[in-house]
């Protein structure tokens, strides 16, 4: 600053003119960048949906979604966790950290994932701290490296949370944005629909198989008077359907108090089983009729 030297109105007009054009150029560049990003997101969503279309193998569904998520987001860790309703444990059909696949090691439903499933809302962690982990009851490290920032999104089917997809950055804080959250929510919705469709189809197929088994057994024994033929037919059908190396049919002889075995097969070989006393598991089942 020197006394007596001031900016003129022409200077102001010129700077305003330049500022107006720079602002317009930046606005156009931002709009173009947003359009490109949106197109990339739509392409990703379409590619995921195409990969999932008609896919019924659960592991293939996890692989398709996990691999595409890993290719797009700034995350060293991508995992998909699914809740087992019976054991109340989280299983990890897809976990990858810095390009290394981790095995499925179930954990209890705790911490960040429990919060996400309970609320059915995403959770963004800009900076992972000990205080934050303690607040949610989440271990600082379960496996691998400590997390710097993370994003957790629930998988929801019919208003019920069934699992969680997470992105984790191991190198820096504030790695994920609101746009990342919105995109991951969309992908999680596609994954949820695909998993539910696969489950329904598998249940329908299983039910149809069960009905076919029941009908074939009933048709085979209709009018059949030879007990041996009935045992053989039912035993063979059971062996063909169930995941069991041994199928046996035992009959209680009230006169002797012994169990006889008209049908026993182990790993495809028919066996002859001598009568045994009514003991153990079979006695419990016969006494309770359960």
mmCIF file with all atom_site columns, C-alpha atoms in Angstrom, residues 190-265:
data_model
loop_
_atom_site.group_PDB
_atom_site.id
_atom_site.type_symbol
_atom_site.label_atom_id
_atom_site.label_alt_id
_atom_site.label_comp_id
_atom_site.label_asym_id
_atom_site.label_entity_id
_atom_site.label_seq_id
_atom_site.pdbx_PDB_ins_code
_atom_site.Cartn_x
_atom_site.Cartn_y
_atom_site.Cartn_z
_atom_site.occupancy
_atom_site.B_iso_or_equiv
_atom_site.pdbx_formal_charge
_atom_site.auth_seq_id
_atom_site.auth_comp_id
_atom_site.auth_asym_id
_atom_site.auth_atom_id
_atom_site.pdbx_PDB_model_num
ATOM 1  C CA . UNK A 1 190 ? -29.692 -54.380  -4.858 1.00 0.00 ? 190 UNK A CA 1
ATOM 2  C CA . UNK A 1 191 ? -27.788 -56.958  -2.809 1.00 0.00 ? 191 UNK A CA 1
ATOM 3  C CA . UNK A 1 192 ? -30.689 -57.317  -0.360 1.00 0.00 ? 192 UNK A CA 1
ATOM 4  C CA . UNK A 1 193 ? -33.176 -57.913  -3.175 1.00 0.00 ? 193 UNK A CA 1
ATOM 5  C CA . UNK A 1 194 ? -30.912 -60.473  -4.859 1.00 0.00 ? 194 UNK A CA 1
ATOM 6  C CA . UNK A 1 195 ? -30.366 -62.384  -1.602 1.00 0.00 ? 195 UNK A CA 1
ATOM 7  C CA . UNK A 1 196 ? -34.078 -62.405  -0.820 1.00 0.00 ? 196 UNK A CA 1
ATOM 8  C CA . UNK A 1 197 ? -34.953 -63.616  -4.324 1.00 0.00 ? 197 UNK A CA 1
ATOM 9  C CA . UNK A 1 198 ? -32.371 -66.390  -4.045 1.00 0.00 ? 198 UNK A CA 1
ATOM 10 C CA . UNK A 1 199 ? -33.718 -67.406  -0.652 1.00 0.00 ? 199 UNK A CA 1
ATOM 11 C CA . UNK A 1 200 ? -37.307 -67.550  -1.896 1.00 0.00 ? 200 UNK A CA 1
ATOM 12 C CA . UNK A 1 201 ? -36.354 -69.581  -4.965 1.00 0.00 ? 201 UNK A CA 1
ATOM 13 C CA . UNK A 1 202 ? -34.293 -72.005  -2.870 1.00 0.00 ? 202 UNK A CA 1
ATOM 14 C CA . UNK A 1 203 ? -37.178 -72.414  -0.427 1.00 0.00 ? 203 UNK A CA 1
ATOM 15 C CA . UNK A 1 204 ? -39.611 -73.031  -3.284 1.00 0.00 ? 204 UNK A CA 1
ATOM 16 C CA . UNK A 1 205 ? -37.297 -75.603  -4.855 1.00 0.00 ? 205 UNK A CA 1
ATOM 17 C CA . UNK A 1 206 ? -36.800 -77.335  -1.526 1.00 0.00 ? 206 UNK A CA 1
ATOM 18 C CA . UNK A 1 207 ? -40.538 -77.420  -0.908 1.00 0.00 ? 207 UNK A CA 1
ATOM 19 C CA . UNK A 1 208 ? -41.149 -78.814  -4.397 1.00 0.00 ? 208 UNK A CA 1
ATOM 20 C CA . UNK A 1 209 ? -38.501 -81.482  -3.783 1.00 0.00 ? 209 UNK A CA 1
ATOM 21 C CA . UNK A 1 210 ? -40.141 -82.380  -0.485 1.00 0.00 ? 210 UNK A CA 1
ATOM 22 C CA . UNK A 1 211 ? -43.568 -82.651  -2.104 1.00 0.00 ? 211 UNK A CA 1
ATOM 23 C CA . UNK A 1 212 ? -42.158 -84.765  -4.931 1.00 0.00 ? 212 UNK A CA 1
ATOM 24 C CA . UNK A 1 213 ? -40.527 -87.056  -2.370 1.00 0.00 ? 213 UNK A CA 1
ATOM 25 C CA . UNK A 1 214 ? -43.743 -87.412  -0.388 1.00 0.00 ? 214 UNK A CA 1
ATOM 26 C CA . UNK A 1 215 ? -45.784 -88.063  -3.524 1.00 0.00 ? 215 UNK A CA 1
ATOM 27 C CA . UNK A 1 216 ? -43.328 -90.638  -4.860 1.00 0.00 ? 216 UNK A CA 1
ATOM 28 C CA . UNK A 1 217 ? -43.261 -92.494  -1.541 1.00 0.00 ? 217 UNK A CA 1
ATOM 29 C CA . UNK A 1 218 ? -47.038 -92.472  -1.251 1.00 0.00 ? 218 UNK A CA 1
ATOM 30 C CA . UNK A 1 219 ? -47.434 -93.626  -4.836 1.00 0.00 ? 219 UNK A CA 1
ATOM 31 C CA . UNK A 1 220 ? -44.915 -96.438  -4.362 1.00 0.00 ? 220 UNK A CA 1
ATOM 32 C CA . UNK A 1 221 ? -46.454 -97.822  -1.196 1.00 0.00 ? 221 UNK A CA 1
ATOM 33 C CA . UNK A 1 222 ? -50.075 -97.418  -2.319 1.00 0.00 ? 222 UNK A CA 1
ATOM 34 C CA . UNK A 1 223 ? -51.434 -100.928 -2.203 1.00 0.00 ? 223 UNK A CA 1
ATOM 35 C CA . UNK A 1 224 ? -48.021 -102.389 -1.351 1.00 0.00 ? 224 UNK A CA 1
ATOM 36 C CA . UNK A 1 225 ? -48.393 -105.212 1.153  1.00 0.00 ? 225 UNK A CA 1
ATOM 37 C CA . UNK A 1 226 ? -44.802 -106.408 1.417  1.00 0.00 ? 226 UNK A CA 1
ATOM 38 C CA . UNK A 1 227 ? -43.214 -104.612 4.423  1.00 0.00 ? 227 UNK A CA 1
ATOM 39 C CA . UNK A 1 228 ? -39.689 -105.221 3.117  1.00 0.00 ? 228 UNK A CA 1
ATOM 40 C CA . UNK A 1 229 ? -40.497 -103.486 -0.160 1.00 0.00 ? 229 UNK A CA 1
ATOM 41 C CA . UNK A 1 230 ? -41.980 -100.533 1.741  1.00 0.00 ? 230 UNK A CA 1
ATOM 42 C CA . UNK A 1 231 ? -38.869 -100.154 3.913  1.00 0.00 ? 231 UNK A CA 1
ATOM 43 C CA . UNK A 1 232 ? -36.571 -100.383 0.892  1.00 0.00 ? 232 UNK A CA 1
ATOM 44 C CA . UNK A 1 233 ? -38.501 -97.845  -1.107 1.00 0.00 ? 233 UNK A CA 1
ATOM 45 C CA . UNK A 1 234 ? -38.749 -95.270  1.675  1.00 0.00 ? 234 UNK A CA 1
ATOM 46 C CA . UNK A 1 235 ? -35.092 -95.751  2.702  1.00 0.00 ? 235 UNK A CA 1
ATOM 47 C CA . UNK A 1 236 ? -33.841 -95.345  -0.866 1.00 0.00 ? 236 UNK A CA 1
ATOM 48 C CA . UNK A 1 237 ? -35.837 -92.130  -1.318 1.00 0.00 ? 237 UNK A CA 1
ATOM 49 C CA . UNK A 1 238 ? -34.515 -90.702  1.966  1.00 0.00 ? 238 UNK A CA 1
ATOM 50 C CA . UNK A 1 239 ? -30.945 -91.507  1.000  1.00 0.00 ? 239 UNK A CA 1
ATOM 51 C CA . UNK A 1 240 ? -31.360 -89.743  -2.356 1.00 0.00 ? 240 UNK A CA 1
ATOM 52 C CA . UNK A 1 241 ? -32.667 -86.519  -0.843 1.00 0.00 ? 241 UNK A CA 1
ATOM 53 C CA . UNK A 1 242 ? -30.896 -85.862  2.443  1.00 0.00 ? 242 UNK A CA 1
ATOM 54 C CA . UNK A 1 243 ? -27.265 -84.988  3.137  1.00 0.00 ? 243 UNK A CA 1
ATOM 55 C CA . UNK A 1 244 ? -26.594 -88.126  5.231  1.00 0.00 ? 244 UNK A CA 1
ATOM 56 C CA . UNK A 1 245 ? -24.054 -90.907  4.879  1.00 0.00 ? 245 UNK A CA 1
ATOM 57 C CA . UNK A 1 246 ? -26.240 -93.228  6.978  1.00 0.00 ? 246 UNK A CA 1
ATOM 58 C CA . UNK A 1 247 ? -29.989 -93.853  6.717  1.00 0.00 ? 247 UNK A CA 1
ATOM 59 C CA . UNK A 1 248 ? -31.655 -96.392  8.973  1.00 0.00 ? 248 UNK A CA 1
ATOM 60 C CA . UNK A 1 249 ? -35.195 -97.503  9.725  1.00 0.00 ? 249 UNK A CA 1
ATOM 61 C CA . UNK A 1 250 ? -35.717 -99.311  13.016 1.00 0.00 ? 250 UNK A CA 1
ATOM 62 C CA . UNK A 1 251 ? -38.867 -101.089 14.214 1.00 0.00 ? 251 UNK A CA 1
ATOM 63 C CA . UNK A 1 252 ? -39.691 -101.916 17.824 1.00 0.00 ? 252 UNK A CA 1
ATOM 64 C CA . UNK A 1 253 ? -40.629 -105.507 18.571 1.00 0.00 ? 253 UNK A CA 1
ATOM 65 C CA . UNK A 1 254 ? -42.894 -105.409 21.622 1.00 0.00 ? 254 UNK A CA 1
ATOM 66 C CA . UNK A 1 255 ? -42.564 -109.166 22.233 1.00 0.00 ? 255 UNK A CA 1
ATOM 67 C CA . UNK A 1 256 ? -38.769 -109.096 22.613 1.00 0.00 ? 256 UNK A CA 1
ATOM 68 C CA . UNK A 1 257 ? -38.315 -105.445 23.624 1.00 0.00 ? 257 UNK A CA 1
ATOM 69 C CA . UNK A 1 258 ? -35.707 -105.080 20.866 1.00 0.00 ? 258 UNK A CA 1
ATOM 70 C CA . UNK A 1 259 ? -35.257 -102.783 17.893 1.00 0.00 ? 259 UNK A CA 1
ATOM 71 C CA . UNK A 1 260 ? -34.815 -104.491 14.532 1.00 0.00 ? 260 UNK A CA 1
ATOM 72 C CA . UNK A 1 261 ? -33.374 -102.772 11.457 1.00 0.00 ? 261 UNK A CA 1
ATOM 73 C CA . UNK A 1 262 ? -35.050 -103.699 8.170  1.00 0.00 ? 262 UNK A CA 1
ATOM 74 C CA . UNK A 1 263 ? -33.125 -100.933 6.388  1.00 0.00 ? 263 UNK A CA 1
ATOM 75 C CA . UNK A 1 264 ? -29.575 -99.660  7.050  1.00 0.00 ? 264 UNK A CA 1
ATOM 76 C CA . UNK A 1 265 ? -27.266 -98.090  4.474  1.00 0.00 ? 265 UNK A CA 1
#
